[in-house]
mmCIF file with all atom_site columns, C-alpha atoms in Angstrom:
data_model
loop_
_atom_site.group_PDB
_atom_site.id
_atom_site.type_symbol
_atom_site.label_atom_id
_atom_site.label_alt_id
_atom_site.label_comp_id
_atom_site.label_asym_id
_atom_site.label_entity_id
_atom_site.label_seq_id
_atom_site.pdbx_PDB_ins_code
_atom_site.Cartn_x
_atom_site.Cartn_y
_atom_site.Cartn_z
_atom_site.occupancy
_atom_site.B_iso_or_equiv
_atom_site.pdbx_formal_charge
_atom_site.auth_seq_id
_atom_site.auth_comp_id
_atom_site.auth_asym_id
_atom_site.auth_atom_id
_atom_site.pdbx_PDB_model_num
ATOM 1   C CA . MET A 1 1   ? 17.580  -49.231 16.155  1.00 48.00 ? 1   MET A CA 1
ATOM 2   C CA . SER A 1 2   ? 18.930  -47.257 13.182  1.00 52.00 ? 2   SER A CA 1
ATOM 3   C CA . THR A 1 3   ? 16.021  -48.292 10.939  1.00 58.00 ? 3   THR A CA 1
ATOM 4   C CA . GLU A 1 4   ? 13.625  -47.144 13.655  1.00 52.00 ? 4   GLU A CA 1
ATOM 5   C CA . ILE A 1 5   ? 15.332  -43.744 13.837  1.00 46.00 ? 5   ILE A CA 1
ATOM 6   C CA . THR A 1 6   ? 15.389  -43.466 10.045  1.00 46.00 ? 6   THR A CA 1
ATOM 7   C CA . GLY A 1 7   ? 11.668  -44.306 9.868   1.00 45.00 ? 7   GLY A CA 1
ATOM 8   C CA . LEU A 1 8   ? 10.841  -41.721 12.537  1.00 38.00 ? 8   LEU A CA 1
ATOM 9   C CA . THR A 1 9   ? 12.977  -39.122 10.764  1.00 41.00 ? 9   THR A CA 1
ATOM 10  C CA . GLU A 1 10  ? 11.216  -39.783 7.449   1.00 46.00 ? 10  GLU A CA 1
ATOM 11  C CA . GLN A 1 11  ? 7.826   -39.632 9.150   1.00 42.00 ? 11  GLN A CA 1
ATOM 12  C CA . LEU A 1 12  ? 8.759   -36.360 10.861  1.00 39.00 ? 12  LEU A CA 1
ATOM 13  C CA . SER A 1 13  ? 10.097  -34.808 7.662   1.00 47.00 ? 13  SER A CA 1
ATOM 14  C CA . LEU A 1 14  ? 7.018   -35.919 5.705   1.00 47.00 ? 14  LEU A CA 1
ATOM 15  C CA . SER A 1 15  ? 4.642   -34.534 8.308   1.00 52.00 ? 15  SER A CA 1
ATOM 16  C CA . THR A 1 16  ? 6.374   -31.153 8.282   1.00 64.00 ? 16  THR A CA 1
ATOM 17  C CA . CYS A 1 17  ? 6.175   -30.979 4.477   1.00 86.00 ? 17  CYS A CA 1
ATOM 18  C CA . VAL A 1 18  ? 2.371   -31.206 4.453   1.00 91.00 ? 18  VAL A CA 1
ATOM 19  C CA . VAL A 1 19  ? 0.271   -28.053 4.432   1.00 91.00 ? 19  VAL A CA 1
ATOM 20  C CA . HIS A 1 20  ? -3.357  -28.500 5.490   1.00 91.00 ? 20  HIS A CA 1
ATOM 21  C CA . VAL A 1 21  ? -6.277  -26.585 3.979   1.00 92.00 ? 21  VAL A CA 1
ATOM 22  C CA . ASP A 1 22  ? -9.765  -26.819 5.492   1.00 90.00 ? 22  ASP A CA 1
ATOM 23  C CA . LYS A 1 23  ? -12.303 -24.956 3.369   1.00 87.00 ? 23  LYS A CA 1
ATOM 24  C CA . VAL A 1 24  ? -14.837 -24.892 6.216   1.00 87.00 ? 24  VAL A CA 1
ATOM 25  C CA . GLY A 1 25  ? -12.914 -24.618 9.470   1.00 86.00 ? 25  GLY A CA 1
ATOM 26  C CA . GLY A 1 26  ? -9.636  -23.074 8.350   1.00 88.00 ? 26  GLY A CA 1
ATOM 27  C CA . SER A 1 27  ? -8.411  -19.508 8.573   1.00 88.00 ? 27  SER A CA 1
ATOM 28  C CA . ASP A 1 28  ? -6.010  -17.698 6.291   1.00 89.00 ? 28  ASP A CA 1
ATOM 29  C CA . ALA A 1 29  ? -5.368  -15.056 8.961   1.00 89.00 ? 29  ALA A CA 1
ATOM 30  C CA . THR A 1 30  ? -4.623  -17.296 11.947  1.00 90.00 ? 30  THR A CA 1
ATOM 31  C CA . GLY A 1 31  ? -3.817  -20.623 10.293  1.00 88.00 ? 31  GLY A CA 1
ATOM 32  C CA . ASP A 1 32  ? -0.303  -22.015 10.084  1.00 88.00 ? 32  ASP A CA 1
ATOM 33  C CA . GLY A 1 33  ? -0.878  -24.992 7.780   1.00 88.00 ? 33  GLY A CA 1
ATOM 34  C CA . SER A 1 34  ? -0.859  -27.627 10.479  1.00 88.00 ? 34  SER A CA 1
ATOM 35  C CA . GLU A 1 35  ? -3.719  -30.063 10.921  1.00 87.00 ? 35  GLU A CA 1
ATOM 36  C CA . ALA A 1 36  ? -4.751  -28.254 14.105  1.00 88.00 ? 36  ALA A CA 1
ATOM 37  C CA . ALA A 1 37  ? -4.700  -24.800 12.466  1.00 90.00 ? 37  ALA A CA 1
ATOM 38  C CA . PRO A 1 38  ? -5.233  -25.235 8.722   1.00 92.00 ? 38  PRO A CA 1
ATOM 39  C CA . TYR A 1 39  ? -5.518  -22.539 6.099   1.00 93.00 ? 39  TYR A CA 1
ATOM 40  C CA . MET A 1 40  ? -8.899  -21.807 4.544   1.00 91.00 ? 40  MET A CA 1
ATOM 41  C CA . THR A 1 41  ? -7.755  -21.452 0.931   1.00 91.00 ? 41  THR A CA 1
ATOM 42  C CA . PRO A 1 42  ? -5.072  -23.150 -1.151  1.00 92.00 ? 42  PRO A CA 1
ATOM 43  C CA . VAL A 1 43  ? -3.818  -19.676 -2.131  1.00 91.00 ? 43  VAL A CA 1
ATOM 44  C CA . ALA A 1 44  ? -2.702  -19.044 1.461   1.00 91.00 ? 44  ALA A CA 1
ATOM 45  C CA . ALA A 1 45  ? -0.936  -22.421 1.493   1.00 91.00 ? 45  ALA A CA 1
ATOM 46  C CA . VAL A 1 46  ? 0.850   -21.615 -1.782  1.00 91.00 ? 46  VAL A CA 1
ATOM 47  C CA . ALA A 1 47  ? 1.825   -18.197 -0.375  1.00 90.00 ? 47  ALA A CA 1
ATOM 48  C CA . MET A 1 48  ? 3.303   -19.840 2.738   1.00 90.00 ? 48  MET A CA 1
ATOM 49  C CA . ILE A 1 49  ? 5.231   -22.365 0.635   1.00 90.00 ? 49  ILE A CA 1
ATOM 50  C CA . ALA A 1 50  ? 6.520   -19.555 -1.604  1.00 89.00 ? 50  ALA A CA 1
ATOM 51  C CA . THR A 1 51  ? 8.202   -17.942 1.416   1.00 87.00 ? 51  THR A CA 1
ATOM 52  C CA . MET A 1 52  ? 10.309  -21.074 1.979   1.00 86.00 ? 52  MET A CA 1
ATOM 53  C CA . PRO A 1 53  ? 13.745  -21.570 0.374   1.00 85.00 ? 53  PRO A CA 1
ATOM 54  C CA . ALA A 1 54  ? 13.582  -22.913 -3.184  1.00 80.00 ? 54  ALA A CA 1
ATOM 55  C CA . GLU A 1 55  ? 15.243  -26.221 -2.305  1.00 82.00 ? 55  GLU A CA 1
ATOM 56  C CA . THR A 1 56  ? 12.577  -27.049 0.306   1.00 82.00 ? 56  THR A CA 1
ATOM 57  C CA . GLN A 1 57  ? 9.564   -25.909 -1.716  1.00 81.00 ? 57  GLN A CA 1
ATOM 58  C CA . ALA A 1 58  ? 9.520   -29.087 -3.788  1.00 80.00 ? 58  ALA A CA 1
ATOM 59  C CA . CYS A 1 59  ? 8.986   -31.357 -0.769  1.00 85.00 ? 59  CYS A CA 1
ATOM 60  C CA . PHE A 1 60  ? 5.750   -29.634 0.286   1.00 87.00 ? 60  PHE A CA 1
ATOM 61  C CA . LYS A 1 61  ? 2.385   -31.043 -0.609  1.00 88.00 ? 61  LYS A CA 1
ATOM 62  C CA . ILE A 1 62  ? -1.018  -29.518 0.062   1.00 91.00 ? 62  ILE A CA 1
ATOM 63  C CA . VAL A 1 63  ? -3.865  -31.580 1.433   1.00 93.00 ? 63  VAL A CA 1
ATOM 64  C CA . VAL A 1 64  ? -7.430  -30.260 1.359   1.00 92.00 ? 64  VAL A CA 1
ATOM 65  C CA . ARG A 1 65  ? -10.543 -31.036 3.384   1.00 90.00 ? 65  ARG A CA 1
ATOM 66  C CA . PRO A 1 66  ? -13.497 -29.847 1.255   1.00 85.00 ? 66  PRO A CA 1
ATOM 67  C CA . ALA A 1 67  ? -16.198 -30.299 3.927   1.00 84.00 ? 67  ALA A CA 1
ATOM 68  C CA . ALA A 1 68  ? -16.381 -30.831 7.675   1.00 81.00 ? 68  ALA A CA 1
ATOM 69  C CA . GLY A 1 69  ? -15.918 -34.446 8.759   1.00 82.00 ? 69  GLY A CA 1
ATOM 70  C CA . GLU A 1 70  ? -14.259 -35.561 5.518   1.00 87.00 ? 70  GLU A CA 1
ATOM 71  C CA . PRO A 1 71  ? -10.645 -36.718 5.480   1.00 89.00 ? 71  PRO A CA 1
ATOM 72  C CA . PHE A 1 72  ? -7.829  -34.622 4.040   1.00 90.00 ? 72  PHE A CA 1
ATOM 73  C CA . ALA A 1 73  ? -7.007  -35.451 0.408   1.00 90.00 ? 73  ALA A CA 1
ATOM 74  C CA . GLU A 1 74  ? -4.156  -34.237 -1.759  1.00 91.00 ? 74  GLU A CA 1
ATOM 75  C CA . ILE A 1 75  ? -4.998  -31.163 -3.820  1.00 91.00 ? 75  ILE A CA 1
ATOM 76  C CA . THR A 1 76  ? -5.792  -31.747 -7.483  1.00 90.00 ? 76  THR A CA 1
ATOM 77  C CA . ALA A 1 77  ? -3.421  -30.489 -10.156 1.00 90.00 ? 77  ALA A CA 1
ATOM 78  C CA . THR A 1 78  ? -5.961  -28.004 -11.530 1.00 93.00 ? 78  THR A CA 1
ATOM 79  C CA . ALA A 1 79  ? -6.728  -26.595 -8.085  1.00 90.00 ? 79  ALA A CA 1
ATOM 80  C CA . LEU A 1 80  ? -3.009  -26.237 -7.398  1.00 90.00 ? 80  LEU A CA 1
ATOM 81  C CA . LYS A 1 81  ? -2.522  -24.490 -10.746 1.00 92.00 ? 81  LYS A CA 1
ATOM 82  C CA . LYS A 1 82  ? -5.392  -22.094 -9.939  1.00 94.00 ? 82  LYS A CA 1
ATOM 83  C CA . ALA A 1 83  ? -3.953  -21.409 -6.487  1.00 92.00 ? 83  ALA A CA 1
ATOM 84  C CA . LYS A 1 84  ? -0.512  -20.687 -7.944  1.00 92.00 ? 84  LYS A CA 1
ATOM 85  C CA . GLY A 1 85  ? -2.072  -18.378 -10.538 1.00 94.00 ? 85  GLY A CA 1
ATOM 86  C CA . ALA A 1 86  ? -4.063  -16.536 -7.876  1.00 93.00 ? 86  ALA A CA 1
ATOM 87  C CA . HIS A 1 87  ? -0.925  -16.189 -5.747  1.00 94.00 ? 87  HIS A CA 1
ATOM 88  C CA . GLU A 1 88  ? 1.012   -14.772 -8.713  1.00 94.00 ? 88  GLU A CA 1
ATOM 89  C CA . LEU A 1 89  ? -1.846  -12.329 -9.342  1.00 95.00 ? 89  LEU A CA 1
ATOM 90  C CA . GLU A 1 90  ? -1.748  -11.204 -5.691  1.00 94.00 ? 90  GLU A CA 1
ATOM 91  C CA . LEU A 1 91  ? 2.009   -10.687 -5.936  1.00 93.00 ? 91  LEU A CA 1
ATOM 92  C CA . LYS A 1 92  ? 1.592   -8.715  -9.155  1.00 96.00 ? 92  LYS A CA 1
ATOM 93  C CA . LYS A 1 93  ? -1.083  -6.520  -7.551  1.00 96.00 ? 93  LYS A CA 1
ATOM 94  C CA . ALA A 1 94  ? 1.112   -5.931  -4.508  1.00 95.00 ? 94  ALA A CA 1
ATOM 95  C CA . ARG A 1 95  ? 4.046   -4.918  -6.722  1.00 96.00 ? 95  ARG A CA 1
ATOM 96  C CA . LYS A 1 96  ? 1.829   -2.566  -8.715  1.00 97.00 ? 96  LYS A CA 1
ATOM 97  C CA . GLN A 1 97  ? 0.449   -0.978  -5.535  1.00 97.00 ? 97  GLN A CA 1
ATOM 98  C CA . ALA A 1 98  ? 3.971   -0.529  -4.203  1.00 97.00 ? 98  ALA A CA 1
ATOM 99  C CA . GLU A 1 99  ? 5.054   1.086   -7.475  1.00 97.00 ? 99  GLU A CA 1
ATOM 100 C CA . GLN A 1 100 ? 2.017   3.386   -7.431  1.00 97.00 ? 100 GLN A CA 1
ATOM 101 C CA . ALA A 1 101 ? 2.659   4.324   -3.806  1.00 97.00 ? 101 ALA A CA 1
ATOM 102 C CA . ALA A 1 102 ? 6.296   5.110   -4.588  1.00 97.00 ? 102 ALA A CA 1
ATOM 103 C CA . LYS A 1 103 ? 5.267   7.160   -7.614  1.00 97.00 ? 103 LYS A CA 1
ATOM 104 C CA . ALA A 1 104 ? 2.648   9.051   -5.592  1.00 97.00 ? 104 ALA A CA 1
ATOM 105 C CA . GLN A 1 105 ? 5.188   9.715   -2.845  1.00 97.00 ? 105 GLN A CA 1
ATOM 106 C CA . GLU A 1 106 ? 7.693   10.960  -5.425  1.00 97.00 ? 106 GLU A CA 1
ATOM 107 C CA . GLN A 1 107 ? 5.073   13.243  -7.004  1.00 97.00 ? 107 GLN A CA 1
ATOM 108 C CA . ASN A 1 108 ? 4.058   14.531  -3.584  1.00 97.00 ? 108 ASN A CA 1
ATOM 109 C CA . ALA A 1 109 ? 7.685   15.301  -2.714  1.00 97.00 ? 109 ALA A CA 1
ATOM 110 C CA . ALA A 1 110 ? 8.134   17.134  -6.039  1.00 97.00 ? 110 ALA A CA 1
ATOM 111 C CA . ARG A 1 111 ? 4.930   19.116  -5.462  1.00 97.00 ? 111 ARG A CA 1
ATOM 112 C CA . LEU A 1 112 ? 6.020   20.079  -1.950  1.00 97.00 ? 112 LEU A CA 1
ATOM 113 C CA . ALA A 1 113 ? 9.448   21.141  -3.235  1.00 97.00 ? 113 ALA A CA 1
ATOM 114 C CA . GLU A 1 114 ? 7.803   23.297  -5.924  1.00 97.00 ? 114 GLU A CA 1
ATOM 115 C CA . GLU A 1 115 ? 5.486   24.885  -3.343  1.00 97.00 ? 115 GLU A CA 1
ATOM 116 C CA . GLN A 1 116 ? 8.453   25.575  -1.064  1.00 96.00 ? 116 GLN A CA 1
ATOM 117 C CA . ARG A 1 117 ? 10.385  27.123  -3.967  1.00 96.00 ? 117 ARG A CA 1
ATOM 118 C CA . ARG A 1 118 ? 7.434   29.372  -4.846  1.00 96.00 ? 118 ARG A CA 1
ATOM 119 C CA . LEU A 1 119 ? 6.993   30.376  -1.214  1.00 95.00 ? 119 LEU A CA 1
ATOM 120 C CA . GLU A 1 120 ? 10.661  31.364  -0.936  1.00 94.00 ? 120 GLU A CA 1
ATOM 121 C CA . GLU A 1 121 ? 10.400  33.237  -4.225  1.00 93.00 ? 121 GLU A CA 1
ATOM 122 C CA . SER A 1 122 ? 7.325   35.120  -3.032  1.00 93.00 ? 122 SER A CA 1
ATOM 123 C CA . LYS A 1 123 ? 9.132   36.159  0.163   1.00 92.00 ? 123 LYS A CA 1
ATOM 124 C CA . SER A 1 124 ? 11.661  38.047  -1.964  1.00 92.00 ? 124 SER A CA 1
ATOM 125 C CA . ILE A 1 125 ? 8.972   40.275  -3.534  1.00 91.00 ? 125 ILE A CA 1
ATOM 126 C CA . LYS A 1 126 ? 8.851   43.742  -1.944  1.00 89.00 ? 126 LYS A CA 1
ATOM 127 C CA . LEU A 1 127 ? 6.017   46.185  -2.620  1.00 85.00 ? 127 LEU A CA 1
ATOM 128 C CA . VAL A 1 128 ? 7.220   49.748  -2.786  1.00 86.00 ? 128 VAL A CA 1
ATOM 129 C CA . GLU A 1 129 ? 5.082   52.842  -3.327  1.00 82.00 ? 129 GLU A CA 1
ATOM 130 C CA . ASP A 1 130 ? 6.099   54.741  -6.446  1.00 86.00 ? 130 ASP A CA 1
ATOM 131 C CA . PRO A 1 131 ? 7.363   58.185  -5.330  1.00 88.00 ? 131 PRO A CA 1
ATOM 132 C CA . ALA A 1 132 ? 6.623   59.695  -8.762  1.00 90.00 ? 132 ALA A CA 1
ATOM 133 C CA . LEU A 1 133 ? 2.868   59.330  -8.210  1.00 88.00 ? 133 LEU A CA 1
ATOM 134 C CA . PRO A 1 134 ? 0.910   61.671  -5.963  1.00 88.00 ? 134 PRO A CA 1
ATOM 135 C CA . ALA A 1 135 ? 0.384   60.533  -2.383  1.00 87.00 ? 135 ALA A CA 1
ATOM 136 C CA . ALA A 1 136 ? -2.733  58.442  -1.769  1.00 87.00 ? 136 ALA A CA 1
ATOM 137 C CA . ARG A 1 137 ? -5.483  59.953  0.397   1.00 87.00 ? 137 ARG A CA 1
ATOM 138 C CA . ALA A 1 138 ? -7.199  57.871  3.049   1.00 89.00 ? 138 ALA A CA 1
ATOM 139 C CA . ILE A 1 139 ? -10.948 57.968  2.469   1.00 87.00 ? 139 ILE A CA 1
ATOM 140 C CA . ARG A 1 140 ? -14.074 56.238  3.617   1.00 85.00 ? 140 ARG A CA 1
ATOM 141 C CA . ILE A 1 141 ? -15.930 54.028  1.190   1.00 84.00 ? 141 ILE A CA 1
ATOM 142 C CA . LEU A 1 142 ? -18.882 56.386  1.439   1.00 85.00 ? 142 LEU A CA 1
ATOM 143 C CA . ASP A 1 143 ? -16.708 59.120  -0.172  1.00 84.00 ? 143 ASP A CA 1
ATOM 144 C CA . ALA A 1 144 ? -15.543 56.922  -3.078  1.00 85.00 ? 144 ALA A CA 1
ATOM 145 C CA . CYS A 1 145 ? -17.807 58.616  -5.690  1.00 89.00 ? 145 CYS A CA 1
ATOM 146 C CA . ALA A 1 146 ? -16.365 62.033  -4.911  1.00 90.00 ? 146 ALA A CA 1
ATOM 147 C CA . ASN A 1 147 ? -12.784 60.773  -5.308  1.00 88.00 ? 147 ASN A CA 1
ATOM 148 C CA . ARG A 1 148 ? -13.031 58.871  -8.611  1.00 89.00 ? 148 ARG A CA 1
ATOM 149 C CA . ASP A 1 149 ? -10.071 60.443  -10.363 1.00 88.00 ? 149 ASP A CA 1
ATOM 150 C CA . THR A 1 150 ? -7.759  60.671  -7.375  1.00 90.00 ? 150 THR A CA 1
ATOM 151 C CA . ARG A 1 151 ? -5.396  58.168  -5.817  1.00 90.00 ? 151 ARG A CA 1
ATOM 152 C CA . VAL A 1 152 ? -6.985  56.742  -2.678  1.00 89.00 ? 152 VAL A CA 1
ATOM 153 C CA . LYS A 1 153 ? -6.141  54.374  0.135   1.00 86.00 ? 153 LYS A CA 1
ATOM 154 C CA . VAL A 1 154 ? -9.049  52.422  1.624   1.00 80.00 ? 154 VAL A CA 1
ATOM 155 C CA . HIS A 1 155 ? -8.757  50.852  5.068   1.00 72.00 ? 155 HIS A CA 1
ATOM 156 C CA . GLY A 1 156 ? -10.970 48.333  6.788   1.00 66.00 ? 156 GLY A CA 1
ATOM 157 C CA . TRP A 1 157 ? -12.278 48.857  10.294  1.00 59.00 ? 157 TRP A CA 1
#
């Protein structure tokens, strides 16, 4: 009885440590790595394994079905190395995009603060007519030639 339970436990643990990749019928978006819902690329399988705790990552193996109707076979070492490299590249790109987004957000916040400071500074400026100068006369634009050397005030409609 105990050997039967041990065998079933080993079989269960081995079946949960296998990630399936079907290059024809799989999906990286909706797949979960099971035989019923495999991933499409080994990169997605490596990404899923990378989310697991470090002590359980070693027990996982990736099996690949290259074409429809063929059986699943264990991934080759070179394909696994390429998948790991592609996953590392994706992680690096994601980190760089996050850094750029944070930098852009920081620059945007600094720009907005500078604009706000300038706006507050401009609110403190008061225009005052100099009393030492003669008073400005309101004229029409048509009369501008006749009033060239005088101080004028032009209004719109």
